[in-house]
mmCIF file of C-alpha atoms in Angstrom:
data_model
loop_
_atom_site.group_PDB
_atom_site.id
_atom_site.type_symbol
_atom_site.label_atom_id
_atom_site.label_comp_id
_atom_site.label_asym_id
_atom_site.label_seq_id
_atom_site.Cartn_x
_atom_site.Cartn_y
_atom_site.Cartn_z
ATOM 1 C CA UNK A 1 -40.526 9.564 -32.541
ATOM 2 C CA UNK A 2 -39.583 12.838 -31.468
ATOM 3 C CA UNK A 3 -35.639 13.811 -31.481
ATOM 4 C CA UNK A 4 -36.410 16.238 -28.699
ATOM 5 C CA UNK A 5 -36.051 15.079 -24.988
ATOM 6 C CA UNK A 6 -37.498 17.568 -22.824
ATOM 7 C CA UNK A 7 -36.337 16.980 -18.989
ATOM 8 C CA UNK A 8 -37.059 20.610 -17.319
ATOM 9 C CA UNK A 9 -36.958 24.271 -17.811
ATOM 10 C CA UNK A 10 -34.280 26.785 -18.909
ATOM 11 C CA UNK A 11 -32.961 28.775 -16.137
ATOM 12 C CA UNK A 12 -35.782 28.112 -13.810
ATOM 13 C CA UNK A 13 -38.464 29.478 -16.425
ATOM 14 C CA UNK A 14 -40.735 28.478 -18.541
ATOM 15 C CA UNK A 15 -38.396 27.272 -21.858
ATOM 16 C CA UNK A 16 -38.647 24.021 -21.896
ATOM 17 C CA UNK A 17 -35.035 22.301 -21.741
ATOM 18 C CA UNK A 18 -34.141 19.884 -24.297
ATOM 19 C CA UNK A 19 -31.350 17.014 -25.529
ATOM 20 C CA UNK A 20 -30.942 15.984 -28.905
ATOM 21 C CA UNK A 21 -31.918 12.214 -28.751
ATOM 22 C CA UNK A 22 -29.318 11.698 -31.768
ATOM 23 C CA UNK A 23 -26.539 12.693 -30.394
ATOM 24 C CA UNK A 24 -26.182 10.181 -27.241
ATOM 25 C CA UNK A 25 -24.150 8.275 -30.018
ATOM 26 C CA UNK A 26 -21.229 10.079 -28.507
ATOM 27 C CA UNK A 27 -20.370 9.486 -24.884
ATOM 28 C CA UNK A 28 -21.289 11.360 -21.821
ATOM 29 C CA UNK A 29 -20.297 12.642 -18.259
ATOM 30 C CA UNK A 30 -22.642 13.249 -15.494
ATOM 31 C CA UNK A 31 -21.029 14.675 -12.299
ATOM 32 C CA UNK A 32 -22.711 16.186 -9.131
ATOM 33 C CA UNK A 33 -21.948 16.083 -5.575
ATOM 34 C CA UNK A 34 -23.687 13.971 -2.718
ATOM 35 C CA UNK A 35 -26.926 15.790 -2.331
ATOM 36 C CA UNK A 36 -27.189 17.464 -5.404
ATOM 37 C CA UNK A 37 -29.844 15.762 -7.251
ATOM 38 C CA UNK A 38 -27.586 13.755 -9.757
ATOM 39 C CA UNK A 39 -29.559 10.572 -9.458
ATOM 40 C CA UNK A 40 -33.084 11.806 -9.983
ATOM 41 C CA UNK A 41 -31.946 14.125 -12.616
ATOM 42 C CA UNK A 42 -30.501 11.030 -14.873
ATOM 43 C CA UNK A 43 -33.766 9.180 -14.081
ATOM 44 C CA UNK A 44 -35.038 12.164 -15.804
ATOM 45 C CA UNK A 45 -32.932 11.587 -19.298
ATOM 46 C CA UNK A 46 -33.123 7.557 -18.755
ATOM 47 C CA UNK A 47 -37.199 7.787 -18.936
ATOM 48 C CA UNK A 48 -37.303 10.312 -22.361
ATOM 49 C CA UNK A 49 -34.649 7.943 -23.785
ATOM 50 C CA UNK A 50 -36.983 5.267 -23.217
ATOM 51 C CA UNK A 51 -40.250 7.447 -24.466
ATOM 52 C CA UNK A 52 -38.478 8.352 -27.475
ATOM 53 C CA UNK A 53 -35.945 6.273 -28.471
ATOM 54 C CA UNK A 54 -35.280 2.614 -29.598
ATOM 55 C CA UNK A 55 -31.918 2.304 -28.193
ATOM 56 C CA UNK A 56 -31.619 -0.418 -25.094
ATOM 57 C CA UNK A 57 -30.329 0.599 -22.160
ATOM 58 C CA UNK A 58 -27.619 -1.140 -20.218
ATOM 59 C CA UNK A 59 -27.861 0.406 -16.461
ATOM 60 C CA UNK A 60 -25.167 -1.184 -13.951
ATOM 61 C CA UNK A 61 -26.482 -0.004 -10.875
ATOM 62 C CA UNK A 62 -24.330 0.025 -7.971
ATOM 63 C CA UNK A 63 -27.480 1.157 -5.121
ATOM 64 C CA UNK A 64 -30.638 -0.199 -6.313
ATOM 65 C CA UNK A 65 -31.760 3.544 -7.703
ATOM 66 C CA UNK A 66 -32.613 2.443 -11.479
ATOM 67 C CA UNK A 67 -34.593 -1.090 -10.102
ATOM 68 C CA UNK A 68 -37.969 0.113 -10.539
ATOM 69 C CA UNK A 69 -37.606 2.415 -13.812
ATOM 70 C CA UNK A 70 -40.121 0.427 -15.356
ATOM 71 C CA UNK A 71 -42.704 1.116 -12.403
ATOM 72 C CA UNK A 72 -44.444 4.521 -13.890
ATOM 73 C CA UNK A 73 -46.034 6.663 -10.573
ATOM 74 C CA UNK A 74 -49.253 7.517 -12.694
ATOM 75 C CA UNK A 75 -50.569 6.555 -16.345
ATOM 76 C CA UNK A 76 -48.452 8.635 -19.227
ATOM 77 C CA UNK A 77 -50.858 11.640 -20.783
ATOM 78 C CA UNK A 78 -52.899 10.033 -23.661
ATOM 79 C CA UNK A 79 -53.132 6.237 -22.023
ATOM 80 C CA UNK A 80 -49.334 5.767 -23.613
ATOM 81 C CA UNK A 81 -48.338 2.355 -21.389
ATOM 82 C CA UNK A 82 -45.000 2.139 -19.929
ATOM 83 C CA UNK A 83 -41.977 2.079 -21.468
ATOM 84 C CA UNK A 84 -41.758 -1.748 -22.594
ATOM 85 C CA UNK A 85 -39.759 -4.332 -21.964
ATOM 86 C CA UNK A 86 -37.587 -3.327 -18.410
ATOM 87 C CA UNK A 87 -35.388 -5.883 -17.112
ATOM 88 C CA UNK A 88 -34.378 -5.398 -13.650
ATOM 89 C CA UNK A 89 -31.698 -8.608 -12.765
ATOM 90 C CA UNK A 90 -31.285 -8.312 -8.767
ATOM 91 C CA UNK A 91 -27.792 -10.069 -7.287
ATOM 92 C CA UNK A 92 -29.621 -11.740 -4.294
ATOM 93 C CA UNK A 93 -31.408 -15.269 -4.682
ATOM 94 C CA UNK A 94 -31.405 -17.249 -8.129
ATOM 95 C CA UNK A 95 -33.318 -17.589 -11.169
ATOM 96 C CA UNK A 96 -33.890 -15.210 -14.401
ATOM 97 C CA UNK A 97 -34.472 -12.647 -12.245
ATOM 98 C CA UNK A 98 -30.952 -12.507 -10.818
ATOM 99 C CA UNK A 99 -27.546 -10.907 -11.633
ATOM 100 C CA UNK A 100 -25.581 -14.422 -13.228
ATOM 101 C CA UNK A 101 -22.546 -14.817 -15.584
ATOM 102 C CA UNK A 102 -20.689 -17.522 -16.328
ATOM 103 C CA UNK A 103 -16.781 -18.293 -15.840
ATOM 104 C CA UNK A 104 -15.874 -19.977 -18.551
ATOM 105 C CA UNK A 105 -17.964 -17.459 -20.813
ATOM 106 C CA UNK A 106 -15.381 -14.667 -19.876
ATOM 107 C CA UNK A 107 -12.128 -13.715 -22.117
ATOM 108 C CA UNK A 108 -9.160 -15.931 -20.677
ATOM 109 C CA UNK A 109 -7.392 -12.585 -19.473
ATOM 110 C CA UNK A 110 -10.713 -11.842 -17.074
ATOM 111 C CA UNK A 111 -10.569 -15.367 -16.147
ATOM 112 C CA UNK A 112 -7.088 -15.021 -14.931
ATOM 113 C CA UNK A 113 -8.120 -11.705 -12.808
ATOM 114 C CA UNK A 114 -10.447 -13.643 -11.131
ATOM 115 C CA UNK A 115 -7.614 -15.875 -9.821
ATOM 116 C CA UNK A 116 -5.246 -13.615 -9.586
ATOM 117 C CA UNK A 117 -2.973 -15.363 -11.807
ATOM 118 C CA UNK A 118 -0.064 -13.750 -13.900
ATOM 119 C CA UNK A 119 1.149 -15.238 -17.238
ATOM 120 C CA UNK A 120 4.484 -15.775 -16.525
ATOM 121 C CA UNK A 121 4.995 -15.424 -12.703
ATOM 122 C CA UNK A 122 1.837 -18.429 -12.622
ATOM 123 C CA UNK A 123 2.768 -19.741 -16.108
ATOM 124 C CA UNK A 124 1.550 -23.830 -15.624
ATOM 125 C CA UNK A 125 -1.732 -22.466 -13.700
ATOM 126 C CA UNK A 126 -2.164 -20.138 -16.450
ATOM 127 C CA UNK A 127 -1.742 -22.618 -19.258
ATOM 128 C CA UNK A 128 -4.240 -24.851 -17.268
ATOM 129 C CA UNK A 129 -6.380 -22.181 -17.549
ATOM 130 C CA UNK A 130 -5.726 -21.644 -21.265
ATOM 131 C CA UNK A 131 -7.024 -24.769 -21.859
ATOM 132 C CA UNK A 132 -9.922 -25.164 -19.766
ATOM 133 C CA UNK A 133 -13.203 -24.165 -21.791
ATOM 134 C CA UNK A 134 -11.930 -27.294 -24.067
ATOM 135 C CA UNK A 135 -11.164 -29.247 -21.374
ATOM 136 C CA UNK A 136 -14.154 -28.937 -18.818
ATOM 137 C CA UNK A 137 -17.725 -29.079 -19.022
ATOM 138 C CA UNK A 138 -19.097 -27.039 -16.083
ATOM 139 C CA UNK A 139 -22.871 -27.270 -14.838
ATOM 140 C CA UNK A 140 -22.312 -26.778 -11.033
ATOM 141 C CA UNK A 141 -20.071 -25.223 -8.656
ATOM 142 C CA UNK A 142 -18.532 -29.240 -7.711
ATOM 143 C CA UNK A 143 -18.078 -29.999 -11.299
ATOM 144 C CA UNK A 144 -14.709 -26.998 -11.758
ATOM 145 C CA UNK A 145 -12.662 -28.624 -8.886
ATOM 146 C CA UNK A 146 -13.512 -31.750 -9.315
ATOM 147 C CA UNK A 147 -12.400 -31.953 -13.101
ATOM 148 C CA UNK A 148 -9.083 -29.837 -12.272
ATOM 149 C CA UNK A 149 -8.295 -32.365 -9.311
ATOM 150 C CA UNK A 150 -9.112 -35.531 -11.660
ATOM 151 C CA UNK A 151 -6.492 -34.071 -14.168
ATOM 152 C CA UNK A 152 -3.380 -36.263 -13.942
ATOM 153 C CA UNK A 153 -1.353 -32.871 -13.635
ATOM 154 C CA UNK A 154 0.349 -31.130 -10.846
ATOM 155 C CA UNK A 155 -0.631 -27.693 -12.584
ATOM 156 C CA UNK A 156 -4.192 -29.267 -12.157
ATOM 157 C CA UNK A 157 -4.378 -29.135 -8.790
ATOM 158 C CA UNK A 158 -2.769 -26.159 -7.676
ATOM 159 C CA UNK A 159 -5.206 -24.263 -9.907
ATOM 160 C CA UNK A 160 -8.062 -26.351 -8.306
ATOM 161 C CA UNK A 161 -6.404 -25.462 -4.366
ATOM 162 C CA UNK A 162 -6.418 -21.899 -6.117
ATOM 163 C CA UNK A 163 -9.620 -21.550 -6.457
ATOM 164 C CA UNK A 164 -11.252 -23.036 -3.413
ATOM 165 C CA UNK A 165 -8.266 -21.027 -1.521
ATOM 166 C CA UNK A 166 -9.859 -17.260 -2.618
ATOM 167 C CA UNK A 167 -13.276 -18.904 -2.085
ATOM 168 C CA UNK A 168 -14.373 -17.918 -5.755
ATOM 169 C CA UNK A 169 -16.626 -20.816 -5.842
ATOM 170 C CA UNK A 170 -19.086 -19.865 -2.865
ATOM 171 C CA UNK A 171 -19.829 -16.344 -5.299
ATOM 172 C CA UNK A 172 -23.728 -16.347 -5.788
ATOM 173 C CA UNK A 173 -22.988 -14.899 -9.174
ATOM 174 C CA UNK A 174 -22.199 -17.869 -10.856
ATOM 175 C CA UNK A 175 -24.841 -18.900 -13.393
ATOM 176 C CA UNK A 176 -22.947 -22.004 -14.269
ATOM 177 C CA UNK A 177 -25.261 -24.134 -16.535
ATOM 178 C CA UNK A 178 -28.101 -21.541 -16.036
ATOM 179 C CA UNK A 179 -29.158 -17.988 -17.549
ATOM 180 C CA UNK A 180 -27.185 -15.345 -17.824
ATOM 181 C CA UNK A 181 -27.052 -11.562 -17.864
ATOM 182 C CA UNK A 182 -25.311 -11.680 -20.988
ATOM 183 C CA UNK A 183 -28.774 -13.776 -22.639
ATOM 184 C CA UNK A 184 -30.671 -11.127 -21.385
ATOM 185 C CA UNK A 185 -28.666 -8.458 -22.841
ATOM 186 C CA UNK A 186 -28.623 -10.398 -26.033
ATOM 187 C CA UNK A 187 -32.444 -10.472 -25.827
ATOM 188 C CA UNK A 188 -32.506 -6.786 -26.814
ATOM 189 C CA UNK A 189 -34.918 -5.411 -23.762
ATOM 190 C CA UNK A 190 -35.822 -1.758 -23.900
ATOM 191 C CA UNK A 191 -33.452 -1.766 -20.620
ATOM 192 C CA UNK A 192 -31.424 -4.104 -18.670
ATOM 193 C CA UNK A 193 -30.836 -2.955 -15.020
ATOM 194 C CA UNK A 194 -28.222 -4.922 -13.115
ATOM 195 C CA UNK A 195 -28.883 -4.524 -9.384
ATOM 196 C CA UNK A 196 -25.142 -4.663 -8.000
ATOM 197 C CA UNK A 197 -25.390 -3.876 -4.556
ATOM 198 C CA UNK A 198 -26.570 -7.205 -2.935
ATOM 199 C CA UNK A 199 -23.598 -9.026 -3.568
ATOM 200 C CA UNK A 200 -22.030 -10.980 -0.750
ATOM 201 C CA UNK A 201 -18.429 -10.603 -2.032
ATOM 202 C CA UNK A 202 -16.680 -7.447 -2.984
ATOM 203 C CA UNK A 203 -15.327 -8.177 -6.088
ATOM 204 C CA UNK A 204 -18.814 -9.671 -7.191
ATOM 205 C CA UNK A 205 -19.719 -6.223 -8.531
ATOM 206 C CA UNK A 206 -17.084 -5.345 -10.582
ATOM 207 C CA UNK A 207 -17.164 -9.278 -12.086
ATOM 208 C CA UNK A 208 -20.415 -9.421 -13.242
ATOM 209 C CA UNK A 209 -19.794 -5.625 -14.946
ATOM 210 C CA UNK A 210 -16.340 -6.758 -16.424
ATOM 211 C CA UNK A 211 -18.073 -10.019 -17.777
ATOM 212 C CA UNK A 212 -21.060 -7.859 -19.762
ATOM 213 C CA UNK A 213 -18.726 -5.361 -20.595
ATOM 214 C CA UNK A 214 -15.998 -8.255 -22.341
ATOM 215 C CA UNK A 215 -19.584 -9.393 -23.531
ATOM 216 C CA UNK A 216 -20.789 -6.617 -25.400
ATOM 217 C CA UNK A 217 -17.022 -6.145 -26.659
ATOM 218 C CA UNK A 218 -16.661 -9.235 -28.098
ATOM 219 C CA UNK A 219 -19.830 -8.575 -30.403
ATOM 220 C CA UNK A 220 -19.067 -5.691 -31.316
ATOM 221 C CA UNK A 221 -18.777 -5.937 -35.188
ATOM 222 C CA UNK A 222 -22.361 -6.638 -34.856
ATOM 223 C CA UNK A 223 -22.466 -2.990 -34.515
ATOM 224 C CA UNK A 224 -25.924 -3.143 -32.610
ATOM 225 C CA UNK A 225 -25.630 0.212 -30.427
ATOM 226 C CA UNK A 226 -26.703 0.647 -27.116
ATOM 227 C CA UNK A 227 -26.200 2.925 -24.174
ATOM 228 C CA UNK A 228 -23.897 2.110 -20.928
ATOM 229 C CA UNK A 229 -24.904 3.637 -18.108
ATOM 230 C CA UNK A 230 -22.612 3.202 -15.289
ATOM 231 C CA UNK A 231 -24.118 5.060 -11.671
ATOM 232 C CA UNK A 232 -21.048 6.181 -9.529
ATOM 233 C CA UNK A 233 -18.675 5.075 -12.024
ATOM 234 C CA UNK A 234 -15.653 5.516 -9.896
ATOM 235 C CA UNK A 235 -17.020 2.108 -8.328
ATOM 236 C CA UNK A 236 -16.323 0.283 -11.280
ATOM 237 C CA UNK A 237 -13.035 2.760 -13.436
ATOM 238 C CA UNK A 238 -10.628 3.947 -11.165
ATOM 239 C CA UNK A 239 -7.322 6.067 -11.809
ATOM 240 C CA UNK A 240 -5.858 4.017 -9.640
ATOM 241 C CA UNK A 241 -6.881 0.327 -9.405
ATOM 242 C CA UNK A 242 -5.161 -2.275 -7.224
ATOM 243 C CA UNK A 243 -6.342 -5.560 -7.951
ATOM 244 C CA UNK A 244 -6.357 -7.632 -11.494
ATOM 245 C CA UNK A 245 -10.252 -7.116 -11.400
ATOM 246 C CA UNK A 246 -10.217 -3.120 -10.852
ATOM 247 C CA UNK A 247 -7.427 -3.097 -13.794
ATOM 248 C CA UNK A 248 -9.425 -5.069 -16.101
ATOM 249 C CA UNK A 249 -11.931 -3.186 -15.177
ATOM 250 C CA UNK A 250 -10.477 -0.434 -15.606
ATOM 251 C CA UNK A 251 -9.062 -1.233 -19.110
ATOM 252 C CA UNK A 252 -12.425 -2.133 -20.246
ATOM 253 C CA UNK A 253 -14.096 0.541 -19.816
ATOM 254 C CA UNK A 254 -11.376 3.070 -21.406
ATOM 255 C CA UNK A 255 -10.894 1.009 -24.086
ATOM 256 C CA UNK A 256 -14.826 0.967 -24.680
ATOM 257 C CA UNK A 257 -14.498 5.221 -24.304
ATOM 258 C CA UNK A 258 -11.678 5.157 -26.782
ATOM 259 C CA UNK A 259 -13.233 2.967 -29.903
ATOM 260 C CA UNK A 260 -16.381 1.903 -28.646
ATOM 261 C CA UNK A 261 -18.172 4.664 -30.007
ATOM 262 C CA UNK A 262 -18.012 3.598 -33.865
ATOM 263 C CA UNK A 263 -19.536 -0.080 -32.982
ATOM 264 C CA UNK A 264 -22.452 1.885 -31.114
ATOM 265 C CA UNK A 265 -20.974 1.269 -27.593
ATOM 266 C CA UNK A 266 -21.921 4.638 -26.259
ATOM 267 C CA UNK A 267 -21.097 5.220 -22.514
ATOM 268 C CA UNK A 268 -23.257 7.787 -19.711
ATOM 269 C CA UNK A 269 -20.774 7.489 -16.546
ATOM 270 C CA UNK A 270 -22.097 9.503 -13.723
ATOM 271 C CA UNK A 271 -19.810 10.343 -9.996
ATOM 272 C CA UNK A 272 -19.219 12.457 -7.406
ATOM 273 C CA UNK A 273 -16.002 13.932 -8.686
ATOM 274 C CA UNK A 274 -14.475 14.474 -12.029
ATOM 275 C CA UNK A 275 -11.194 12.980 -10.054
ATOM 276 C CA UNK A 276 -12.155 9.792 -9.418
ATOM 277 C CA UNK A 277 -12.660 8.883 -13.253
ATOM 278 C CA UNK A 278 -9.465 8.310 -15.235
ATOM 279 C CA UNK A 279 -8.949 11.271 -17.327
ATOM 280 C CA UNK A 280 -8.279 9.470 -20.876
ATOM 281 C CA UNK A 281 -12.090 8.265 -20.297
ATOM 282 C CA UNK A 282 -13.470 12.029 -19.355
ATOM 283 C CA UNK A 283 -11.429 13.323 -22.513
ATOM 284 C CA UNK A 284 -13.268 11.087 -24.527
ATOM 285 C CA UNK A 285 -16.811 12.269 -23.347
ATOM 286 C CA UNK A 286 -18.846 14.726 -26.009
ATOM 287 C CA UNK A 287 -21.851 15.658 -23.630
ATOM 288 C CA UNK A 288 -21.531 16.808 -20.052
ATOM 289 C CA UNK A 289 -24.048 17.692 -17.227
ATOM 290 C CA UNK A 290 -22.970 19.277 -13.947
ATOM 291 C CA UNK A 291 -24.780 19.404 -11.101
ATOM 292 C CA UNK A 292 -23.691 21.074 -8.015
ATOM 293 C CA UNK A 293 -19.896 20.738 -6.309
ATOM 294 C CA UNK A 294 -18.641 22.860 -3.652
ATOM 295 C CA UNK A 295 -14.943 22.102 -4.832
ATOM 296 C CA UNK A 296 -13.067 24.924 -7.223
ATOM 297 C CA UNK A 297 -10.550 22.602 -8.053
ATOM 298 C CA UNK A 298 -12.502 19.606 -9.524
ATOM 299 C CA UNK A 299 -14.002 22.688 -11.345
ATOM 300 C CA UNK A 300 -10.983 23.534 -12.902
ATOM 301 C CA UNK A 301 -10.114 20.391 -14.035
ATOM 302 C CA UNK A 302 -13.282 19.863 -15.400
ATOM 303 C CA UNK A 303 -12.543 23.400 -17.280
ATOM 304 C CA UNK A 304 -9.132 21.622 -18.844
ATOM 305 C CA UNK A 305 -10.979 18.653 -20.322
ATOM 306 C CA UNK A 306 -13.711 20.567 -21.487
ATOM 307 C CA UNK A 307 -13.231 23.318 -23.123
ATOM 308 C CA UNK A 308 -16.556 24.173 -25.101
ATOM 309 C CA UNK A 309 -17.598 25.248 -21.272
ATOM 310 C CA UNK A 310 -16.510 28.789 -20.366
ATOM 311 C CA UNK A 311 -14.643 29.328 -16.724
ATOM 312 C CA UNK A 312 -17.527 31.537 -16.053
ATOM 313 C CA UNK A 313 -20.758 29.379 -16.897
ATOM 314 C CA UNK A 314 -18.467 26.638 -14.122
ATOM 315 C CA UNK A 315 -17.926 29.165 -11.684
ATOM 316 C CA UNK A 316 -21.990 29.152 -11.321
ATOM 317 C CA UNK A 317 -21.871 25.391 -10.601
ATOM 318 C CA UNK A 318 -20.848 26.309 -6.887
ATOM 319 C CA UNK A 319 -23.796 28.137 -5.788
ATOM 320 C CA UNK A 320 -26.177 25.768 -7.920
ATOM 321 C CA UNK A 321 -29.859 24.553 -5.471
ATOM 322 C CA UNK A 322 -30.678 21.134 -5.544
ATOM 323 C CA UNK A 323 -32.264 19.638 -9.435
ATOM 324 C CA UNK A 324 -29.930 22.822 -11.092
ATOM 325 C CA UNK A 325 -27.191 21.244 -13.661
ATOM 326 C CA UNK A 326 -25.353 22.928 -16.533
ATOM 327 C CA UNK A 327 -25.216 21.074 -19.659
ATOM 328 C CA UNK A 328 -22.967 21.150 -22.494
ATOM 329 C CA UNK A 329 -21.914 19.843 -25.586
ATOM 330 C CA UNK A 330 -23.667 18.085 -28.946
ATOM 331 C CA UNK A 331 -26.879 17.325 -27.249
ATOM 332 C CA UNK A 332 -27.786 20.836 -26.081
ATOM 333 C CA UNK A 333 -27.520 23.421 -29.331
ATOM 334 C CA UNK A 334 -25.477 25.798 -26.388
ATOM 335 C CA UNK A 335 -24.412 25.039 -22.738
ATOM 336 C CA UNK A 336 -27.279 26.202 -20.908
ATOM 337 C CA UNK A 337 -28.226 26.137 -17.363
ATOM 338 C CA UNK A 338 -31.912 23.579 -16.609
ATOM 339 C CA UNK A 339 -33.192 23.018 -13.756
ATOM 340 C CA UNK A 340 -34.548 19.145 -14.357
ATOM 341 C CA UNK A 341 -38.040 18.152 -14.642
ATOM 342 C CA UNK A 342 -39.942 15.478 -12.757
ATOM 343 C CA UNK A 343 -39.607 11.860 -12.660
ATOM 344 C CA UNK A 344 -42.085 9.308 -14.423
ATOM 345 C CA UNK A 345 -41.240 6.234 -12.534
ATOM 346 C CA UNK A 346 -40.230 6.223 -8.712
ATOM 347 C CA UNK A 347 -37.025 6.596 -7.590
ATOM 348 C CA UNK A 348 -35.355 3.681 -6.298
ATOM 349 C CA UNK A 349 -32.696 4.882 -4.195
ATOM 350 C CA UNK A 350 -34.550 8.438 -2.445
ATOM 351 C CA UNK A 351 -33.469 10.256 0.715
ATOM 352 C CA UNK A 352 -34.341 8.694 4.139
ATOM 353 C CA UNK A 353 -35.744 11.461 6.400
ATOM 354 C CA UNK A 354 -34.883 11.809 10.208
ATOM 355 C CA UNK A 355 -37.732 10.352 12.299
ATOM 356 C CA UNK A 356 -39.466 13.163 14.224
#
């Protein structure tokens, strides 16, 4: 397999642009502006990944744009078939084919974010909850309640009124005795897309991403890598989160940025701004692409995180066309201005034009 991933042309010429395939072992930030093509363009590097590569894809998408990446417009050059085995896990409706974790499967401290429970200020709730995966065999949504209200235990109860109080139960992302994300993940597809956006609940989203995410970091000595790719990442790690969920979030995902990289946890986090991210993950990010932003001062704090670009090579992003991004660091042997190839597959989440 090539090392080589070609997705467009130098400079609006003929050169063809290229990424070392190697060197997405190191993580990467992908920034553009509404409108400027970021989407499309990382369907572009997502496909060659998946041409040329053996590393799985992980792909928590927050707008349904990655749900048909599988779905090739016309037959590859030579009769090559697509790109093998594409999960796409949807959040409406039920089955394999549907976004699913399950509670009890989660790391106590994610459990406890669901419930907004502290360990001191809620300490007998939380020591219920300490002891529940021993305690409780769940196969449907009755079963959790039902257990915690036969318990002979005040503590019991109140967690049980807990949880039917913040309506947790009536989540559709539940998989309770079912499948999972996290056995699909396990499974080792060529890419697992999680459709987020169909979720009747807010914090549904960020759940089911916390729960894959505590997933793949618990297994981590197994040292099998594989590439997170979070779409408008300030959805899911904010500066400035405000519930338990967006903080363990939050926490996740910089801790995965800070020491996920030597267990082959590599992250791609792509947004709007550069100041919606928390700026101990960006600092940790080896490989940048920049597409288009009309705002000098998310430039120049993208100039004091990374350095390797020079202030005038930035300055250029302003006046960038639609498809144009400059990219920089170990994957591109010098930051270099592409303007980004064509897509394989369709594009899930395209413009809608005006009616005429």
């Amino acid at each position: 397999m090539s090392h080589q991933l070609s997705i467009g042309t130098l400079d609006g010429g003929r050169t063809p642009a290229e990424l070392d395939a190697t060197r997405f072992n190191r993580h990467t930030f992908w920034c553009g502006q509404s409108g400027s093509g970021k989407t499309y363009a990382l369907g572009v590097v997502l496909e060659q990944l998946l041409l040329h590569t053996r590393l799985p894809l992980l792909v928590l998408d927050p707008n349904a744009d990655f749900v048909r990446l599988g779905d090739l417009r016309e037959p590859l050059a030579g009769g090559s078939g697509p790109f093998g085995d594409v999960r796409v896990l949807r959040a409406t409706g039920s089955g394999a084919g549907h976004v699913r974790v399950r509670f009890l499967d989660q790391p106590l401290e994610s459990r406890a974010a669901v419930l907004g429970l502290d360990p001191v200020l809620d300490r007998e709730e939380y020591n219920v909850l300490v002891h529940l995966e021993n305690e409780v065999s769940v196969t449907d949504r009755a079963d959790l309640v039902g257990q915690l209200r036969a318990k002979d235990s005040a503590p019991g109860r109140n967690l049980a009124t807990r949880i039917e109080n913040l309506g947790v139960l009536e989540w559709d992302l539940w998989a309770w005795g079912g499948r999972s994300a996290e056995d699909v993940i396990d499974e080792r597809p060529r890419a697992t897309v999680l459709d987020l956006g169909g979720f009747r609940f807010p914090a549904e989203p960020q759940v089911a991403a916390l729960s894959v995410l505590d997933h793949l970091w618990k297994r981590r000595e197994e040292r099998h890598p594989i590439l997170i790719v979070i779409d408008e990442a300030h959805n899911l790690c904010s500066p400035d989160p405000t519930t338990p969920v967006q903080r363990a979030l939050t926490e996740r995902i910089t801790q995965i940025a800070a020491e996920g990289r030597k267990f082959g946890l590599w992250l791609l986090l792509s947004t709007q701004r550069p100041s919606k991210v928390p700026v101990n993950v960006l600092s940790q990010c080896d490989n940048l692409v920049l597409m288009k932003m009309s705002s000098p001062r998310d430039l120049a704090e993208l100039a004091s995180v990374f350095g390797y670009v020079s202030p005038g090579l930035l300055d250029d992003v302003l006046h960038f066309t639609k498809g144009q991004a400059l990219v920089a660091g170990g994957f591109i042997t010098v930051p270099s201005v592409v303007q980004v190839g064509t897509r394989l597959t369709h594009e899930g989440g395209a413009d809608i034009p005006v009616p005429l």
